[in-house]
XYZ file of N, CA and C in Angstrom:
570
model
N 16.169 234.873 -115.746
C 17.438 234.180 -115.450
C 18.738 234.736 -115.932
N 19.640 234.703 -115.223
C 20.936 235.197 -115.454
C 21.965 234.208 -115.463
N 22.926 234.509 -116.419
C 24.218 233.598 -116.477
C 25.261 234.584 -116.836
N 26.427 234.010 -116.586
C 27.665 234.908 -116.769
C 28.674 234.256 -117.743
N 29.289 234.991 -118.524
C 30.399 234.487 -119.262
C 31.754 235.101 -118.938
N 32.703 234.352 -119.045
C 34.062 234.953 -118.767
C 34.772 235.267 -120.132
N 35.723 236.241 -120.162
C 36.410 236.732 -121.306
C 37.147 235.400 -121.893
N 37.626 234.485 -121.196
C 38.377 233.394 -121.974
C 37.528 232.389 -122.602
N 36.167 232.507 -122.268
C 35.236 231.441 -122.782
C 34.727 231.854 -124.031
N 35.066 231.080 -125.135
C 34.609 231.508 -126.527
C 33.279 230.763 -126.821
N 33.041 229.683 -126.242
C 31.787 228.917 -126.790
C 30.565 229.312 -125.999
N 30.699 229.674 -124.789
C 29.290 229.985 -123.960
C 28.631 231.163 -124.628
N 29.074 232.212 -124.899
C 28.333 233.318 -125.536
C 27.543 232.813 -126.802
N 27.959 232.073 -127.654
C 27.375 231.535 -128.787
C 26.206 230.675 -128.272
N 26.422 229.744 -127.271
C 25.386 228.900 -126.710
C 24.273 229.767 -126.133
N 24.506 230.767 -125.457
C 23.593 231.625 -124.733
C 22.853 232.403 -125.888
N 23.424 233.022 -126.922
C 22.846 233.563 -127.915
C 21.805 232.697 -128.624
N 22.224 231.399 -128.927
C 21.366 230.524 -129.505
C 20.152 230.129 -128.739
N 20.095 230.263 -127.451
C 19.137 230.024 -126.505
C 18.252 231.284 -126.067
N 18.496 232.342 -126.911
C 17.752 233.535 -126.740
C 18.101 234.321 -125.521
N 19.219 234.292 -124.894
C 19.914 235.095 -123.918
C 20.268 236.411 -124.531
N 20.171 237.518 -123.748
C 20.496 238.897 -124.180
C 21.920 239.060 -123.444
N 22.891 239.600 -124.073
C 24.081 240.012 -123.368
C 23.830 241.441 -122.954
N 23.948 241.492 -121.531
C 23.709 242.766 -120.764
C 25.073 243.627 -120.669
N 26.072 242.966 -121.139
C 27.439 243.643 -121.218
C 28.340 243.390 -120.048
N 29.488 244.086 -120.046
C 30.341 243.873 -118.950
C 29.736 244.142 -117.612
N 29.904 243.188 -116.687
C 29.364 243.174 -115.264
C 30.377 243.336 -114.168
N 31.324 242.532 -114.135
C 32.461 242.498 -113.219
C 33.855 241.995 -113.566
N 34.637 242.244 -112.753
C 36.015 241.787 -112.945
C 36.598 240.994 -111.875
N 37.385 240.063 -112.120
C 38.308 239.293 -111.238
C 39.765 239.835 -111.203
N 40.418 239.761 -110.212
C 41.736 240.402 -110.089
C 42.610 239.379 -109.440
N 43.896 239.457 -109.779
C 45.052 238.691 -109.184
C 46.187 239.724 -108.683
N 46.807 239.378 -107.562
C 47.874 240.126 -107.221
C 49.048 239.373 -107.405
N 50.106 239.935 -108.317
C 51.430 239.331 -108.522
C 52.121 239.203 -107.302
N 52.353 237.896 -107.009
C 53.254 237.611 -105.829
C 54.566 238.102 -105.773
N 55.130 238.675 -106.823
C 56.618 239.108 -106.808
C 56.728 240.599 -106.838
N 55.496 241.438 -106.509
C 55.632 242.895 -106.564
C 55.670 243.388 -105.114
N 56.078 244.640 -104.974
C 56.105 245.325 -103.625
C 54.670 245.559 -103.298
N 54.465 245.583 -102.102
C 53.253 245.931 -101.492
C 53.242 247.502 -101.179
N 52.178 248.140 -101.620
C 52.278 249.686 -101.407
C 52.190 249.923 -99.919
N 52.869 251.038 -99.526
C 52.934 251.427 -98.134
C 51.987 252.690 -97.919
N 50.717 252.387 -97.939
C 49.787 253.314 -97.829
C 49.595 253.615 -96.183
N 49.889 254.796 -95.673
C 49.652 255.115 -94.290
C 48.235 255.601 -93.975
N 47.923 255.328 -92.638
C 46.696 255.758 -92.177
C 46.685 257.196 -92.009
N 45.565 257.823 -92.172
C 45.373 259.238 -91.717
C 45.527 259.335 -90.143
N 45.858 260.585 -89.625
C 46.051 260.628 -88.264
C 44.620 260.413 -87.589
N 44.613 259.796 -86.440
C 43.479 259.709 -85.653
C 42.837 258.307 -85.899
N 43.432 257.415 -86.696
C 42.911 256.116 -86.939
C 43.733 255.159 -86.858
N 43.526 253.886 -86.490
C 44.375 252.666 -86.344
C 43.545 251.552 -87.185
N 44.354 250.564 -87.283
C 43.930 249.296 -88.018
C 44.117 248.043 -86.971
N 43.116 247.347 -86.802
C 43.349 246.147 -85.782
C 42.437 245.010 -86.295
N 42.927 243.927 -85.648
C 42.105 242.674 -86.028
C 40.834 242.702 -85.183
N 39.790 242.126 -85.788
C 38.423 241.891 -85.059
C 38.721 240.675 -84.257
N 38.454 240.686 -82.951
C 38.859 239.528 -82.039
C 37.877 239.156 -81.180
N 36.777 239.738 -80.924
C 35.650 239.358 -80.059
C 34.492 239.638 -80.353
N 33.353 239.146 -79.544
C 31.829 239.407 -79.892
C 31.518 240.848 -80.037
N 32.086 241.842 -79.116
C 31.820 243.166 -79.251
C 32.451 243.740 -80.473
N 33.738 243.374 -80.940
C 34.134 243.633 -82.205
C 33.070 243.073 -83.406
N 32.627 241.908 -83.302
C 31.942 241.427 -84.368
C 30.679 242.309 -84.550
N 30.172 242.717 -83.460
C 28.802 243.737 -83.509
C 29.208 244.925 -84.328
N 30.306 245.631 -83.955
C 30.846 246.850 -84.541
C 31.120 246.493 -85.956
N 31.761 245.372 -86.248
C 32.061 245.014 -87.682
C 30.873 244.939 -88.530
N 29.858 244.065 -87.984
C 28.524 244.032 -88.654
C 27.981 245.470 -88.930
N 27.917 246.220 -88.076
C 27.314 247.526 -88.160
C 28.032 248.361 -89.308
N 29.257 248.415 -89.417
C 30.137 249.144 -90.383
C 29.871 248.461 -91.800
N 29.907 247.131 -91.944
C 29.550 246.483 -93.090
C 28.176 246.992 -93.557
N 27.082 246.951 -92.566
C 25.678 247.237 -93.041
C 25.473 248.791 -93.441
N 26.647 249.632 -93.058
C 26.425 250.958 -93.536
C 26.947 251.106 -95.015
N 27.617 250.169 -95.491
C 27.891 250.000 -96.993
C 26.974 249.231 -97.746
N 26.701 248.042 -97.292
C 26.075 246.944 -98.036
C 24.750 246.742 -97.330
N 23.567 247.213 -97.942
C 22.199 247.074 -97.399
C 21.777 245.575 -97.144
N 22.185 244.795 -98.248
C 21.902 243.370 -97.888
C 22.701 242.720 -96.668
N 23.588 243.246 -96.346
C 24.390 242.724 -95.160
C 23.625 243.281 -93.707
N 23.003 244.429 -93.864
C 22.329 244.914 -92.765
C 21.294 243.972 -92.351
N 20.511 243.341 -93.225
C 19.586 242.408 -93.011
C 20.125 240.989 -92.767
N 21.030 240.560 -93.302
C 21.429 239.071 -93.070
C 22.683 238.704 -92.314
N 23.669 239.797 -92.129
C 24.640 239.465 -91.341
C 24.318 239.617 -89.842
N 24.481 238.641 -89.155
C 24.204 238.619 -87.706
C 25.181 238.149 -86.813
N 25.198 238.243 -85.479
C 26.289 237.757 -84.639
C 26.516 236.192 -84.735
N 25.313 235.524 -85.053
C 25.411 234.045 -84.998
C 26.256 233.741 -86.416
N 25.953 234.493 -87.566
C 26.738 234.150 -88.739
C 28.093 234.427 -88.598
N 28.430 235.663 -87.846
C 29.880 235.995 -87.659
C 30.387 234.971 -86.827
N 29.866 234.410 -85.769
C 30.444 233.335 -84.921
C 30.717 232.138 -85.792
N 29.731 231.726 -86.653
C 29.924 230.557 -87.512
C 30.954 230.644 -88.553
N 31.180 232.003 -89.147
C 32.179 232.283 -90.029
C 33.645 232.190 -89.358
N 33.784 232.587 -88.125
C 35.020 232.479 -87.396
C 35.425 231.119 -87.176
N 34.476 230.179 -87.300
C 34.942 228.677 -87.119
C 35.405 228.023 -88.333
N 35.335 228.745 -89.445
C 35.445 228.134 -90.720
C 37.054 227.959 -90.952
N 37.420 226.866 -91.581
C 38.839 226.670 -91.777
C 39.569 227.769 -92.679
N 38.905 228.628 -93.224
C 39.508 229.553 -93.999
C 39.718 230.837 -93.405
N 39.094 230.900 -92.269
C 39.022 232.070 -91.390
C 40.395 232.319 -90.537
N 40.917 233.535 -90.676
C 42.137 233.827 -89.740
C 41.819 235.186 -89.169
N 41.725 235.185 -87.876
C 41.574 236.387 -87.167
C 42.390 237.628 -87.574
N 43.601 237.397 -87.823
C 44.542 238.432 -88.113
C 44.326 239.041 -89.558
N 43.503 238.426 -90.282
C 43.140 238.800 -91.693
C 41.756 239.473 -91.835
N 41.073 239.686 -90.692
C 39.864 240.305 -90.518
C 40.199 241.564 -89.829
N 40.254 242.839 -90.690
C 40.673 244.076 -90.171
C 39.467 245.173 -90.070
N 39.771 245.924 -89.033
C 38.819 247.084 -88.976
C 39.595 248.370 -88.839
N 39.190 249.560 -89.423
C 39.736 250.830 -89.347
C 38.909 251.397 -88.239
N 39.662 251.841 -87.103
C 38.973 252.288 -86.016
C 39.435 253.846 -85.757
N 38.513 254.598 -85.450
C 38.727 256.087 -85.159
C 39.186 256.194 -83.701
N 39.536 257.345 -83.332
C 39.964 257.518 -81.874
C 38.926 257.401 -80.812
N 37.707 257.369 -81.235
C 36.591 256.989 -80.113
C 36.380 255.510 -80.062
N 37.005 254.613 -80.798
C 36.818 253.199 -80.936
C 35.711 252.822 -81.924
N 35.120 253.777 -82.576
C 34.212 253.283 -83.722
C 34.909 252.594 -84.762
N 34.295 251.572 -85.420
C 34.753 250.953 -86.486
C 34.161 251.728 -87.834
N 35.153 252.204 -88.679
C 34.772 253.107 -89.639
C 35.106 252.435 -91.050
N 35.838 251.210 -90.956
C 36.064 250.665 -92.162
C 36.389 249.151 -92.015
N 36.597 248.349 -93.089
C 36.515 246.832 -92.857
C 37.354 246.282 -94.074
N 38.070 245.266 -93.837
C 38.982 244.478 -94.919
C 39.007 243.127 -94.353
N 38.723 242.105 -95.380
C 38.763 240.674 -94.861
C 39.442 239.884 -95.979
N 40.290 238.981 -95.618
C 40.986 238.089 -96.380
C 40.597 236.602 -95.962
N 40.409 235.713 -96.817
C 40.283 234.452 -96.468
C 41.323 233.606 -97.242
N 41.767 232.476 -96.478
C 42.828 231.691 -96.941
C 42.386 230.160 -96.931
N 42.229 229.689 -98.165
C 41.851 228.299 -98.363
C 43.065 227.427 -97.593
N 42.688 226.522 -96.797
C 43.813 225.777 -96.246
C 44.332 224.553 -97.037
N 43.326 224.139 -97.935
C 43.846 223.041 -98.885
C 44.699 223.578 -100.084
N 44.305 224.606 -100.750
C 44.892 225.150 -101.969
C 45.914 226.288 -101.599
N 45.761 226.821 -100.424
C 46.624 228.007 -100.077
C 46.314 229.184 -101.104
N 45.196 229.289 -101.426
C 44.846 230.395 -102.312
C 44.083 231.465 -101.348
N 44.443 232.729 -101.292
C 43.986 233.757 -100.591
C 42.980 234.625 -101.364
N 42.054 235.005 -100.884
C 40.890 235.956 -101.540
C 40.655 237.129 -100.576
N 40.681 238.323 -101.028
C 40.330 239.453 -100.338
C 38.778 239.453 -100.655
N 37.938 239.425 -99.612
C 36.461 239.206 -99.708
C 35.801 240.550 -99.525
N 36.265 241.485 -98.572
C 35.673 242.868 -98.397
C 36.804 243.944 -98.178
N 36.413 245.012 -98.592
C 37.191 246.265 -98.436
C 36.269 247.557 -98.555
N 36.038 248.188 -97.652
C 35.283 249.540 -97.904
C 35.166 250.049 -96.414
N 34.733 251.391 -96.417
C 34.674 252.267 -95.330
C 33.198 252.838 -95.342
N 32.910 253.154 -94.031
C 31.571 253.943 -93.863
C 31.528 255.127 -94.770
N 30.254 255.322 -95.266
C 30.206 256.470 -96.391
C 30.786 257.756 -95.770
N 30.635 258.092 -94.430
C 31.011 259.326 -93.836
C 32.574 259.453 -93.799
N 33.350 258.358 -94.093
C 34.627 258.333 -93.871
C 35.423 258.128 -95.076
N 34.884 258.245 -96.291
C 35.479 258.035 -97.607
C 36.516 259.121 -97.922
N 37.345 258.729 -98.891
C 38.286 259.745 -99.437
C 39.350 260.243 -98.431
N 39.679 259.437 -97.545
C 40.664 259.844 -96.571
C 41.945 259.095 -96.730
N 41.878 257.952 -97.476
C 42.952 256.981 -97.621
C 42.815 255.710 -96.646
N 41.651 255.630 -96.043
C 41.533 254.547 -95.026
C 41.409 253.151 -95.921
N 40.753 253.193 -97.106
C 40.698 251.789 -97.769
C 42.168 251.440 -98.236
N 42.820 252.437 -98.710
C 44.193 252.151 -99.133
C 45.112 251.626 -98.068
N 45.001 252.261 -97.056
C 45.775 251.771 -95.689
C 45.343 250.385 -95.435
N 44.110 250.136 -95.229
C 43.661 248.743 -95.001
C 44.197 247.689 -95.965
N 44.041 248.111 -97.164
C 44.603 247.133 -98.261
C 46.114 246.994 -98.307
N 46.865 247.881 -97.949
C 48.179 247.657 -97.667
C 48.513 246.747 -96.437
N 47.969 247.045 -95.237
C 48.018 246.343 -94.202
C 47.519 244.829 -94.398
N 46.404 244.732 -95.022
C 45.893 243.315 -95.354
C 46.776 242.434 -96.221
N 47.362 243.125 -97.150
C 48.286 242.496 -98.094
C 49.500 241.959 -97.335
N 50.160 243.001 -96.444
C 51.302 242.522 -95.651
C 50.970 241.432 -94.725
N 49.801 241.377 -94.225
C 49.569 240.161 -93.393
C 49.210 238.954 -94.120
N 48.488 239.077 -95.134
C 48.184 237.733 -95.837
C 49.412 237.186 -96.590
N 50.478 238.051 -96.903
C 51.599 237.441 -97.519
C 52.418 236.600 -96.528
N 52.333 236.824 -95.330
C 53.090 236.077 -94.321
C 52.726 234.476 -94.444
N 51.437 234.293 -94.994
C 51.139 232.923 -95.131
C 51.541 232.425 -96.402
N 52.160 233.071 -97.215
C 52.783 232.635 -98.563
C 51.709 232.004 -99.548
N 50.611 232.606 -99.883
C 49.715 232.068 -100.722
C 50.190 231.870 -102.029
N 49.643 230.859 -102.680
C 50.119 230.529 -104.157
C 49.381 231.415 -105.157
N 48.246 232.012 -104.676
C 47.475 232.890 -105.502
C 46.839 233.839 -104.404
N 46.621 235.120 -104.944
C 45.910 236.188 -104.052
C 45.090 236.885 -105.170
N 43.733 236.641 -104.881
C 42.716 237.323 -105.893
C 41.543 237.979 -105.191
N 40.961 238.645 -105.959
C 39.723 239.395 -105.536
C 38.753 238.994 -106.832
N 37.370 238.442 -106.503
C 36.502 238.123 -107.448
C 35.132 238.895 -107.442
N 34.610 238.936 -108.605
C 33.309 239.521 -108.714
C 33.196 240.872 -108.201
N 34.134 241.939 -108.726
C 34.002 243.246 -108.414
C 33.247 243.933 -109.417
N 32.124 244.552 -109.127
C 31.216 245.254 -109.996
C 31.980 246.302 -110.828
N 31.896 246.446 -112.093
C 32.671 247.306 -112.908
C 32.472 248.747 -112.489
N 31.373 249.135 -111.780
C 31.216 250.500 -111.403
C 31.804 250.841 -109.916
N 32.373 249.761 -109.348
C 32.780 250.146 -107.924
C 34.035 250.890 -108.011
N 34.175 251.881 -107.095
C 35.596 252.609 -107.153
C 36.710 251.614 -106.580
N 36.400 250.436 -105.932
C 37.342 249.586 -105.566
C 38.201 249.138 -106.758
N 37.706 249.207 -107.904
C 38.567 248.777 -109.133
C 39.895 249.629 -109.223
N 39.625 250.932 -109.111
C 40.828 251.931 -109.207
C 41.812 251.615 -108.006
N 41.316 251.454 -106.794
C 42.222 251.127 -105.546
C 42.882 249.829 -105.886
N 42.166 248.863 -106.296
C 42.976 247.520 -106.577
C 44.070 247.645 -107.507
N 43.729 248.314 -108.588
C 44.856 248.590 -109.632
C 46.017 249.461 -109.286
N 45.639 250.377 -108.358
C 46.828 251.170 -108.011
C 47.714 250.499 -106.945
N 47.108 249.454 -106.289
C 47.871 248.830 -105.420
C 48.672 247.638 -105.993
N 48.530 247.319 -107.462
C 49.162 246.404 -108.230
C 48.463 245.086 -108.682
N 47.143 245.188 -108.333
C 46.356 244.049 -108.692
C 46.133 244.211 -110.239
N 46.020 242.927 -110.906
C 45.829 242.914 -112.396
C 44.490 242.406 -112.568
N 43.789 242.852 -113.612
C 42.525 242.380 -113.986
C 42.932 240.946 -114.702
N 42.296 239.900 -114.212
C 42.576 238.438 -114.796
C 41.327 237.993 -115.487
N 40.158 238.495 -115.342
C 38.975 237.849 -115.907
C 37.917 238.967 -116.020
N 37.367 239.305 -117.210
C 36.172 240.111 -117.404
C 34.954 239.202 -117.562
N 33.821 239.635 -116.777
C 32.664 238.755 -116.873
C 31.485 239.526 -117.409
N 30.808 239.096 -118.209
C 29.549 239.647 -118.962
C 28.328 238.904 -118.159
N 27.313 239.769 -118.068
C 25.990 239.160 -117.660
C 25.164 238.953 -118.741
N 24.345 237.862 -118.750
C 23.493 237.499 -119.807
C 22.230 237.230 -119.186
N 20.991 237.683 -119.798
C 19.856 237.403 -119.223
C 18.616 236.942 -120.174
N 17.606 236.376 -119.655
C 16.430 235.847 -120.328
C 15.193 235.866 -119.537
N 14.154 236.344 -120.056
C 12.887 236.368 -119.299
C 12.146 235.013 -119.537
N 11.840 234.350 -118.522
C 11.313 233.051 -118.624
C 9.779 233.185 -118.246
């Protein structure tokens, strides 16, 4: 069984220790983007464009590129789930981005959600196909996504549950995101 503690919670670690949980250490970070800072202007490399995901053909390409990065999405992300998600109140077509090469292949993805009740924005996804890394695509998609989401004037812009080993941490910090929460994972064999 697993539990998490956040850096600001002083009592939960003590309670978990008393119940024989083991602290497995730092597991993930949460980030916030200060709303008063400039958005970096990271340009796309030549031969690529960024566009919104707008139809079912796009959904299939989007699912494919996500599956190239996340194995669990390869199994569970389907066209039906994509259709369902696009009907959710938090979904905005202009905040679901794909990096596309000259041949029309989706090689990267970035998605922001915007809660309509709280006006809190969350960056859900950002990555590129393994064959297209280290070209500046992630940074360019992040810049474009930030520019688009800021048009909605969110009261908070965050990224949650980023694994400490992810290269995404460095990209977020270089774009101006600030680590707001550190989360430790605790476990116990039952």
